[in-house]
Coordinates of C-alpha atoms in Angstrom, one line a residue:
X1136 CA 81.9 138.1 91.4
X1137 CA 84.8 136.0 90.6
X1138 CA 86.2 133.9 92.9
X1139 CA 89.9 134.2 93.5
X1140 CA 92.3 131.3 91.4
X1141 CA 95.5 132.0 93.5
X1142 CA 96.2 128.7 94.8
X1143 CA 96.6 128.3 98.2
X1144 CA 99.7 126.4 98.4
X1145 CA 103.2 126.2 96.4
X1146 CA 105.3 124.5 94.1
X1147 CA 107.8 124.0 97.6
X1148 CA 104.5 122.8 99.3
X1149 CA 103.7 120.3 96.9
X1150 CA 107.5 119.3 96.0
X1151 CA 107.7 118.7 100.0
X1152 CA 104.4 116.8 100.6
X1153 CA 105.0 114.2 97.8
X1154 CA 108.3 113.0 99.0
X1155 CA 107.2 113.2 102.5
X1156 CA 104.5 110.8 101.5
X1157 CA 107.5 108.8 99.6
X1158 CA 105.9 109.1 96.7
X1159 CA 107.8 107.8 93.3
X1160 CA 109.8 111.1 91.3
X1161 CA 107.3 110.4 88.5
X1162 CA 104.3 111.6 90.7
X1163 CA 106.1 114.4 91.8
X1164 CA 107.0 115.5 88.5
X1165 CA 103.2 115.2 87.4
X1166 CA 102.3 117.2 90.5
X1167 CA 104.6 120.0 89.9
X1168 CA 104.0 120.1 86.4
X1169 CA 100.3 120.4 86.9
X1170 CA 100.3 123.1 89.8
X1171 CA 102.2 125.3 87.0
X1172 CA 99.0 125.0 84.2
X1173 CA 96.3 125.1 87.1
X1174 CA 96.0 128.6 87.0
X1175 CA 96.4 129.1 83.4
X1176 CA 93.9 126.8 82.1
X1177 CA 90.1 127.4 82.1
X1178 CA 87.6 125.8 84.1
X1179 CA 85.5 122.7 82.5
X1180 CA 82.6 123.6 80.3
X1181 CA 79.9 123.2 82.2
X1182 CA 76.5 123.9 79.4
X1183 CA 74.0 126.3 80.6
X1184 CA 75.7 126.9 84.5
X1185 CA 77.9 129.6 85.1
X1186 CA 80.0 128.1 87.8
X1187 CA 82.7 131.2 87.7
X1188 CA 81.5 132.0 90.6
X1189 CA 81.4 128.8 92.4
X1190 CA 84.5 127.8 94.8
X1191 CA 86.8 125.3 93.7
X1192 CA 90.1 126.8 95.3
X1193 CA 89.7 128.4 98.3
X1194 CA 90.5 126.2 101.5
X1195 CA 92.5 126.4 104.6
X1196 CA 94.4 123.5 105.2
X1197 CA 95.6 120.3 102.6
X1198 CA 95.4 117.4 104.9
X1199 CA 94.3 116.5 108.8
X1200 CA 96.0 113.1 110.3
X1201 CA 93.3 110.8 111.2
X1202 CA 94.2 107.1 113.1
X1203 CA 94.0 103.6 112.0
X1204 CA 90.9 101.9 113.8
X1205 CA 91.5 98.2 114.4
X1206 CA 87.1 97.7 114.0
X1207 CA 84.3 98.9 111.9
X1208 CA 82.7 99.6 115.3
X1209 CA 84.8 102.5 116.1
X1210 CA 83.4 104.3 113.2
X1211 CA 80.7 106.8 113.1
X1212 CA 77.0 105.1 113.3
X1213 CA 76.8 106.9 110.1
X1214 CA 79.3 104.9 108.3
X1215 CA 79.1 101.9 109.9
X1216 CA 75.2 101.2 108.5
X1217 CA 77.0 102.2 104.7
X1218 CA 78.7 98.6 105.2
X1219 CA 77.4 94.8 105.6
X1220 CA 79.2 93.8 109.1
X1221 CA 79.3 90.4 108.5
X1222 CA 80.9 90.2 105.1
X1223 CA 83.2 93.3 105.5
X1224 CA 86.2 91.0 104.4
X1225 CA 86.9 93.7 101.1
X1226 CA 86.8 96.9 102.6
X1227 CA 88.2 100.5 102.3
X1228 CA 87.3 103.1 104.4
X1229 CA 89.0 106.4 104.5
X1230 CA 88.4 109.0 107.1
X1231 CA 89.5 113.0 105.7
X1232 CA 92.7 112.1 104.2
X1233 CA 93.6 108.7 106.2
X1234 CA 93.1 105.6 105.4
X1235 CA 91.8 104.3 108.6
X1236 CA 90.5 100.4 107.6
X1237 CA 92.0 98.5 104.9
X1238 CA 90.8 94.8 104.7
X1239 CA 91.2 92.1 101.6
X1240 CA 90.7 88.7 101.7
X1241 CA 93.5 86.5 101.6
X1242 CA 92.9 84.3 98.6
X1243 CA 91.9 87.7 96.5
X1244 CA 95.7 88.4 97.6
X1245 CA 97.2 85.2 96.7
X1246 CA 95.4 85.7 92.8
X1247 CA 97.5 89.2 92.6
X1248 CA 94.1 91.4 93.6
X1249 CA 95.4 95.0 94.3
X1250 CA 93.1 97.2 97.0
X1251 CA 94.6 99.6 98.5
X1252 CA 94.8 103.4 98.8
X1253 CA 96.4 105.3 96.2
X1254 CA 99.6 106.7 97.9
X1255 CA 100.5 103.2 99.1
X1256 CA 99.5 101.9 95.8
X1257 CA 101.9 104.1 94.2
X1258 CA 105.0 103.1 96.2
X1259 CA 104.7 99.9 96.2
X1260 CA 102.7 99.5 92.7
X1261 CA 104.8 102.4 91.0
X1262 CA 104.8 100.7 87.3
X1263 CA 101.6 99.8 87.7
X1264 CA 99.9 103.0 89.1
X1265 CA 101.7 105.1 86.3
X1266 CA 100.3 103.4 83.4
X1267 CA 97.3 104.6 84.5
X1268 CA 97.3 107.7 86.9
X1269 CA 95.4 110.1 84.6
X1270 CA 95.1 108.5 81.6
X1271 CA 91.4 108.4 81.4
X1272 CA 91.3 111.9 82.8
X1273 CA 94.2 114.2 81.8
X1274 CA 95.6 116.7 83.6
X1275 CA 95.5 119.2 81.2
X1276 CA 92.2 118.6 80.6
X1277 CA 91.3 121.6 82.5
X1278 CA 91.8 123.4 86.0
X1279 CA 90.3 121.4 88.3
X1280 CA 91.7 118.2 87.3
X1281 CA 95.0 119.8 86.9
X1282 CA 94.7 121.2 90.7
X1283 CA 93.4 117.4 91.1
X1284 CA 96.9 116.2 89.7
X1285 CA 98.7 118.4 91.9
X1286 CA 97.0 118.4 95.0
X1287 CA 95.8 114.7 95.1
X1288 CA 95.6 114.0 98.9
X1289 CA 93.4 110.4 99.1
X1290 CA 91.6 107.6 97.3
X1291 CA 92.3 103.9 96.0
X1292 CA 93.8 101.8 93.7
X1293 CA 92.2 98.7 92.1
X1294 CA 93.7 96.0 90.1
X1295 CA 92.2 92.6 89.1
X1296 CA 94.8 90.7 87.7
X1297 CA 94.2 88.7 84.2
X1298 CA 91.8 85.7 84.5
X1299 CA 91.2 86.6 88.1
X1300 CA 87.4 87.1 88.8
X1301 CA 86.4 88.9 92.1
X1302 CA 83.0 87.6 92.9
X1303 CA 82.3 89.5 96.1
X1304 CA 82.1 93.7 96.1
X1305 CA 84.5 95.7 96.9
X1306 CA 83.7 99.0 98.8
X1307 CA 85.4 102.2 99.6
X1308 CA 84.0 105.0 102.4
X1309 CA 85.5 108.3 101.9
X1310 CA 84.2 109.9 104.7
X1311 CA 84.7 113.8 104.9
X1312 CA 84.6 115.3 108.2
X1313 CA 86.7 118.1 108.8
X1314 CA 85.5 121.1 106.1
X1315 CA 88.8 122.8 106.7
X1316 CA 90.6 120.3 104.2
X1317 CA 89.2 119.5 101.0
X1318 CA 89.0 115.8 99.4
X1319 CA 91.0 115.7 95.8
X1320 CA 90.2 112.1 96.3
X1321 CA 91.5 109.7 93.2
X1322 CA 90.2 106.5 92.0
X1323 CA 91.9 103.8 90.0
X1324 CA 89.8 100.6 89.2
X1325 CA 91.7 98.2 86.8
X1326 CA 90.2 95.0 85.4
X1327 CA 92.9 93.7 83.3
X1328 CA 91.9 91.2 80.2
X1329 CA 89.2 88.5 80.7
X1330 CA 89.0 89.2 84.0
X1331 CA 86.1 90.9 86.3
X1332 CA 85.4 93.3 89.5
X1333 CA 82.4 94.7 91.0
X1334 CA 83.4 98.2 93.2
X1335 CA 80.8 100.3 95.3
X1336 CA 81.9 103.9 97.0
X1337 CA 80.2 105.8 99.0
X1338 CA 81.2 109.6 99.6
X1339 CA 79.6 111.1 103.0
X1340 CA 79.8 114.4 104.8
X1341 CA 79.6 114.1 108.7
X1342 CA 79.6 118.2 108.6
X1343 CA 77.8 120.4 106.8
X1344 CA 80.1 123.2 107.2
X1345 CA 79.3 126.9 104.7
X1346 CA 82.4 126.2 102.6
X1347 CA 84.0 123.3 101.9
X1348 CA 85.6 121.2 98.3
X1349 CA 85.6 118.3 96.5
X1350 CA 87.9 117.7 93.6
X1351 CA 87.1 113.7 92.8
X1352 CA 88.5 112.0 89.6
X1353 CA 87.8 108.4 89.0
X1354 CA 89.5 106.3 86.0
X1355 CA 88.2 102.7 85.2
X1356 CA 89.8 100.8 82.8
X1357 CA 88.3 97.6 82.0
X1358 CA 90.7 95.7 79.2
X1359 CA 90.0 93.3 76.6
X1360 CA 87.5 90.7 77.7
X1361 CA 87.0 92.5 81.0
X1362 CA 84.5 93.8 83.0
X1363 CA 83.9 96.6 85.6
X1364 CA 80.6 97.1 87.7
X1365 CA 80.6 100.7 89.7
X1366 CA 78.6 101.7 92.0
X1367 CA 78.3 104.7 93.7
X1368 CA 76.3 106.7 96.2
X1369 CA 77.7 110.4 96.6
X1370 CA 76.0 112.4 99.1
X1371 CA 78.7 115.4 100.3
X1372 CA 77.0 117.8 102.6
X1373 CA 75.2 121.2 101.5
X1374 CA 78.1 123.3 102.0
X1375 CA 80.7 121.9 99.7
X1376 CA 81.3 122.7 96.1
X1377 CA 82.0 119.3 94.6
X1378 CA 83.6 118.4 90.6
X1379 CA 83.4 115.0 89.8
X1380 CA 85.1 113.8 87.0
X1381 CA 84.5 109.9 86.3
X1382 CA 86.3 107.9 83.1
X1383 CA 86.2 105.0 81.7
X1384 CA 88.3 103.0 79.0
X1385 CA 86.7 99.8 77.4
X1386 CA 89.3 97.3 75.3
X1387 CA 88.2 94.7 72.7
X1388 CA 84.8 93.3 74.2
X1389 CA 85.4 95.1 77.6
X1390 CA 82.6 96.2 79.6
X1391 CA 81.8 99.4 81.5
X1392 CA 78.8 99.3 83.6
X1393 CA 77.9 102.3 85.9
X1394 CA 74.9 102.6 88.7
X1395 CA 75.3 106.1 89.7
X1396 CA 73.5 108.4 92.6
X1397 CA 74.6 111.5 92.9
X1398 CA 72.9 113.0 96.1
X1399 CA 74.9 116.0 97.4
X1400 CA 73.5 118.4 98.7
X1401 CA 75.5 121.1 97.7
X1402 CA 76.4 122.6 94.1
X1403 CA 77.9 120.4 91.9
X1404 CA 79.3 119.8 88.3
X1405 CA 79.8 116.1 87.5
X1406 CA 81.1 114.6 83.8
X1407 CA 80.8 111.0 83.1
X1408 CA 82.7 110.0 79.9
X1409 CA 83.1 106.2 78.6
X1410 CA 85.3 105.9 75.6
X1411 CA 84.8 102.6 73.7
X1412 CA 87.8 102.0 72.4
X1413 CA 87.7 98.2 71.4
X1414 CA 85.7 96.6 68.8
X1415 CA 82.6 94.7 70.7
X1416 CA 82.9 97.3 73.8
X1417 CA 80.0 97.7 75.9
X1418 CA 79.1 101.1 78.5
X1419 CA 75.8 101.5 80.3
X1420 CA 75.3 104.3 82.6
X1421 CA 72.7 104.9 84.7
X1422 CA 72.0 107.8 86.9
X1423 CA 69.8 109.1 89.2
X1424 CA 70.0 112.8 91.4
X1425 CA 68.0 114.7 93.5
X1426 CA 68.0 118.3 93.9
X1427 CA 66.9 120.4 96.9
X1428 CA 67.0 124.1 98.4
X1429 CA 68.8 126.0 96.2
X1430 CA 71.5 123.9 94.5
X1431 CA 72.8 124.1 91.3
X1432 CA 73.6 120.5 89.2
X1433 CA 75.5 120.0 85.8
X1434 CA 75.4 116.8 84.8
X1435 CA 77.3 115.2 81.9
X1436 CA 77.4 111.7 80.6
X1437 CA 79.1 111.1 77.7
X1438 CA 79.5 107.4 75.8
X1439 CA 82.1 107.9 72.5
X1440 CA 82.3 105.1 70.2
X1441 CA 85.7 104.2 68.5
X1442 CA 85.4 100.2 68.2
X1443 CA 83.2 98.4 65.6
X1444 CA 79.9 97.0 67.1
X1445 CA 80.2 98.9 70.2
X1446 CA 76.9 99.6 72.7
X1447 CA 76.6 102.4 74.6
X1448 CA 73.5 103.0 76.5
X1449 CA 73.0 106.5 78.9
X1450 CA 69.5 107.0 81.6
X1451 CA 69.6 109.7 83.6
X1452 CA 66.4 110.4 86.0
X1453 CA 66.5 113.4 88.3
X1454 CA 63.8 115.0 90.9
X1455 CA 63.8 118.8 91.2
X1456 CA 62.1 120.4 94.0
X1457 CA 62.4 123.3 96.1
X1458 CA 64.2 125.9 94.2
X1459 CA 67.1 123.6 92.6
X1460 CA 68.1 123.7 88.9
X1461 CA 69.6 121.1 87.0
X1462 CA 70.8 120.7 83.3
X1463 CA 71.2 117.3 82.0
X1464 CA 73.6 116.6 79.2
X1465 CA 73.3 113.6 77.6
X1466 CA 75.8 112.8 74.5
X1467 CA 76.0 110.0 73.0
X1468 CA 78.7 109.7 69.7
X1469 CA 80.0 107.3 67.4
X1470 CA 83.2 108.1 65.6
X1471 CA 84.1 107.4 61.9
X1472 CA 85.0 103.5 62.0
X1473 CA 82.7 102.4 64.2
X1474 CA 80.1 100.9 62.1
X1475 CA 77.4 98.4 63.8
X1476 CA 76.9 100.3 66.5
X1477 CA 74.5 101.8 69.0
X1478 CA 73.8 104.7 70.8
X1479 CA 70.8 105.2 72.8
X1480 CA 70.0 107.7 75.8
X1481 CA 67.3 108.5 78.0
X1482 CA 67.1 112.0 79.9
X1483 CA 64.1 112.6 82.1
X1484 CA 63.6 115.3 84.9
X1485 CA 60.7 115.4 87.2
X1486 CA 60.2 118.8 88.9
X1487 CA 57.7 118.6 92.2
X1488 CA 57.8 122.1 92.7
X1489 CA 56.9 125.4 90.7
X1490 CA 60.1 127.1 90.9
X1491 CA 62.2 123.8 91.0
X1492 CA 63.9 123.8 86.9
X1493 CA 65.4 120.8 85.1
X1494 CA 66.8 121.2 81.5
X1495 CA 67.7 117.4 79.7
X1496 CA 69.6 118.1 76.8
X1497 CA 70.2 114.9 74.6
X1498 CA 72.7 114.9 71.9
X1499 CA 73.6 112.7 69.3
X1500 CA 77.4 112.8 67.0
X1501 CA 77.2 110.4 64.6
X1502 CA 80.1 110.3 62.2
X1503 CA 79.1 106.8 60.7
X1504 CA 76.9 105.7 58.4
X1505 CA 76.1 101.9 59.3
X1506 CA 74.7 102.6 63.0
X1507 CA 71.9 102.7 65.0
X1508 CA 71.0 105.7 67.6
X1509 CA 68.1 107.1 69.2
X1510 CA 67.5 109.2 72.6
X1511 CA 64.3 110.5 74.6
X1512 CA 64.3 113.2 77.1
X1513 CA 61.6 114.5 79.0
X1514 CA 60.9 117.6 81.6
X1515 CA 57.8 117.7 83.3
X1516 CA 55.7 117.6 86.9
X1517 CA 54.4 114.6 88.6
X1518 CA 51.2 113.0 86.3
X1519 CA 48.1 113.8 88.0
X1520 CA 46.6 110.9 86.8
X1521 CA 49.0 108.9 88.7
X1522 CA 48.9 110.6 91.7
X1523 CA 44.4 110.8 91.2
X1524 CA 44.5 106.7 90.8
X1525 CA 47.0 106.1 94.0
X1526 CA 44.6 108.1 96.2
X1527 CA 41.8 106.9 94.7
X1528 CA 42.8 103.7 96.9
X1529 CA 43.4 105.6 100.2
X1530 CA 46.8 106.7 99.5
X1531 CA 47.7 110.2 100.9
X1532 CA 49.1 112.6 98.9
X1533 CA 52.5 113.1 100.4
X1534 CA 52.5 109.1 100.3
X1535 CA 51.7 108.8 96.7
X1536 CA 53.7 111.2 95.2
X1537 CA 56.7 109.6 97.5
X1538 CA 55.9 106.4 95.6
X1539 CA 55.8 108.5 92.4
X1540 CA 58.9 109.5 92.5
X1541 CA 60.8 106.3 94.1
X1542 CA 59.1 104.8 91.2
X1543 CA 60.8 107.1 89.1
X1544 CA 64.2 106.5 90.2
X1545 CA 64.3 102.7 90.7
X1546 CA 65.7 101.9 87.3
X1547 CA 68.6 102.7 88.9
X1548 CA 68.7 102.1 92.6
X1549 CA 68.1 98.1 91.4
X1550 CA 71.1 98.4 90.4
X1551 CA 73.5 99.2 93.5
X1552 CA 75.4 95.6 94.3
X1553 CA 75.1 96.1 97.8
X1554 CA 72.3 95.9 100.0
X1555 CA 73.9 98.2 102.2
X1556 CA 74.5 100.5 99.6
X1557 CA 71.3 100.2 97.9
X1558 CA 69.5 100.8 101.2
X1559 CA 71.5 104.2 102.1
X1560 CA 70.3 105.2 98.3
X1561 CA 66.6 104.6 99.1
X1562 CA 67.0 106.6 102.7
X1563 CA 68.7 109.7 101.2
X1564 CA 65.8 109.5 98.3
X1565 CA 63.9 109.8 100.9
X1566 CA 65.0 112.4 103.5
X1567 CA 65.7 114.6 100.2
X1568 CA 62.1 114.6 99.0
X1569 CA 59.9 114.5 101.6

């Protein structure tokens, strides 16, 4: 079975919601022009999944009004132990399609810091957010992100001036609560030359509804000189379908650095492409993923090198168990013109049950002579010598192979700037394999 691509709302629909929301003519445009190829164009490539099948269209309403809150205390418990109470001076939290909290410090407003949510952002940023809005992804890329173009309906905009370094985190909480309305949520996170940010979201389902959607794109553009740490903890509920399509753009000596984990519970296809595009340009992505029940992961990360003595470096660890599949696709390529640099990748999938499947796929493009490369990948069960030596020493076996796997995995939880963050990571780890 194929699931039904009619799209649930209209070019009048869309034409009226953007210039209810006062949005700019140029966003409008790019909405209505997008909503015409959505149905034409195919879905994205996802290696070894058929996800024809899967729902990325179907939903009954576009939006539900939420209120502002004046505290972090009249959030959900849920949410409130995602954030660090007494440093929540450079915070975002969004509640279905509101933005309900909206904090930024004062002096990161008097150096020109932008932190807001991306509808704002465009009306009162409009130059600025259209240099940008889908330029890392493009819209007729394929159908989701052009039904991501036209049906956009949350998300933030980030913009670090030039020279300007934010030394504290900033955080976004994209809470989805009502399954009815589906998040095309849509990230922008500038760092403009020589300057620096460090941005943590965190994607939560308070439901876990049969059916619901997640259509996320995220752009990060880190110019020359510049550099952008992201982090992010994703953990939408086992009942929504969930594309996640994160970019980023690295100028002359620019840095990309990404801490991923992607915990959701339902299906999901997620790409993560880096383009190096300046000569010195630096991406590191590490990701880690659990898999339970019977949910179905593609997982993409990409690093493509344009500039001359560019690094790109991909690790991907994911835990299979129950009866959940997922294919890791691990690319790493360096373009004519890019001599002196380096590609390296590491895929590895650890499977703690028998009818539990991972797939790593590493792949290398090299289209240079003068260049360094290399990748491992690895699929296999827990080592039984591991697990013999830890109960040797008194250890149970549900205790070491816990310590097995968290093992596994910590190359990249370390990496989450936030404790609060980092500690949410370890818990859903947790929960998921036990």
């Amino acid at each position: 079975m194929t699931i039904e691509t009619t799209l649930p709302f209209d070019k009048e629909y869309v034409r009226n919601y953007s210039q209810q929301s006062e949005e700019p003519t140029w966003l409008t445009d790019i909405r209505l022009q997008a909503l015409e190829q959505a149905e034409s164009l195919p879905l994205p490539k996802a290696e070894k999944t058929k996800i024809t099948n899967w729902n990325f269209t179907s939903f009954k309403e576009h939006t539900v009004e939420g209120s502002a809150i004046s505290s972090i205390d009249e959030l959900p418990e849920v949410v409130q132990s995602l954030i660090n109470k007494e440093n929540a001076n450079n915070l975002y939290v969004q509640q279905n399609q509101t933005a309900v909290y909206s904090e930024l410090t004062a002096d990161l407003k008097e150096q020109g810091v932008i932190f807001t949510d991306i509808q704002k952002a465009a009306k009162e940023h409009s130059d600025l957010v259209q240099k940008y809005f889908m330029q890392g992804a493009k819209v007729d890329e394929n159908r989701l992100t052009a039904l991501h173009a036209a049906l956009m309906n949350g998300g933030v905009f980030v913009y670090v001036p030039k020279n300007v370094e934010v030394k504290e985190p900033l955080q976004a909480v994209f809470v989805h609560e009502n399954a009815k309305t589906p998040l095309f949520n849509h990230v922008i996170v500038v760092a403009d030359d020589n300057s620096s940010v460090t941005y943590v979201e965190n994607y939560i389902s308070t439901t876990n509804a049969d059916e619901s959607i997640a259509n996320i794109v995220t752009e990060v553009f880190a110019n020359n000189n510049a550099k952008v740490t992201f982090g992010a903890v994703d953990y939408l509920g086992e009942g929504t379908t969930t594309y996640v399509n994160r970019r980023g753009i690295a100028g002359r000596d620019g840095r990309i650095e990404w801490a991923l984990g992607l915990m959701n519970e339902g299906n999901t296809v997620a790409e993560n492409i880096t383009h190096l595009i300046g000569d010195g340009s630096y991406g590191d992505i590490k990701t880690v993923t659990v898999g339970r029940g019977h949910q179905t992961q593609n997982l993409t990360t990409n690093i493509t090198h344009f500039g001359k003595n560019s690094e790109g470096y991909i690790l991907k660890h994911g835990v299979m168990k129950d009866s959940a599949s997922s294919i890791f696709n691990g690319i790493g390529k360096i373009e004519h013109g890019a001599s002196k640099s380096n590609a390296e990748q590491e895929s590895r999938v650890l499977m703690l049950s028998e009818k539990a499947r991972g797939d790593a796929n590493p792949i290398l493009l090299i289209d240079e002579d003068d260049v360094t490369a290399g990748h491992a990948a690895s699929v296999g069960r827990v080592d039984p010598i591991q697990l013999y030596y830890l109960m040797s020493r008194g250890i149970s076996k549900a205790e070491a192979e816990r310590l097995i796997v968290y093992g596994f995995l910590d190359p990249v939880v370390r990496e989450l700037p936030i404790e609060e963050v980092k500690k949410q990571l370890v818990e859903v780890i947790e929960r998921k394999v036990k």
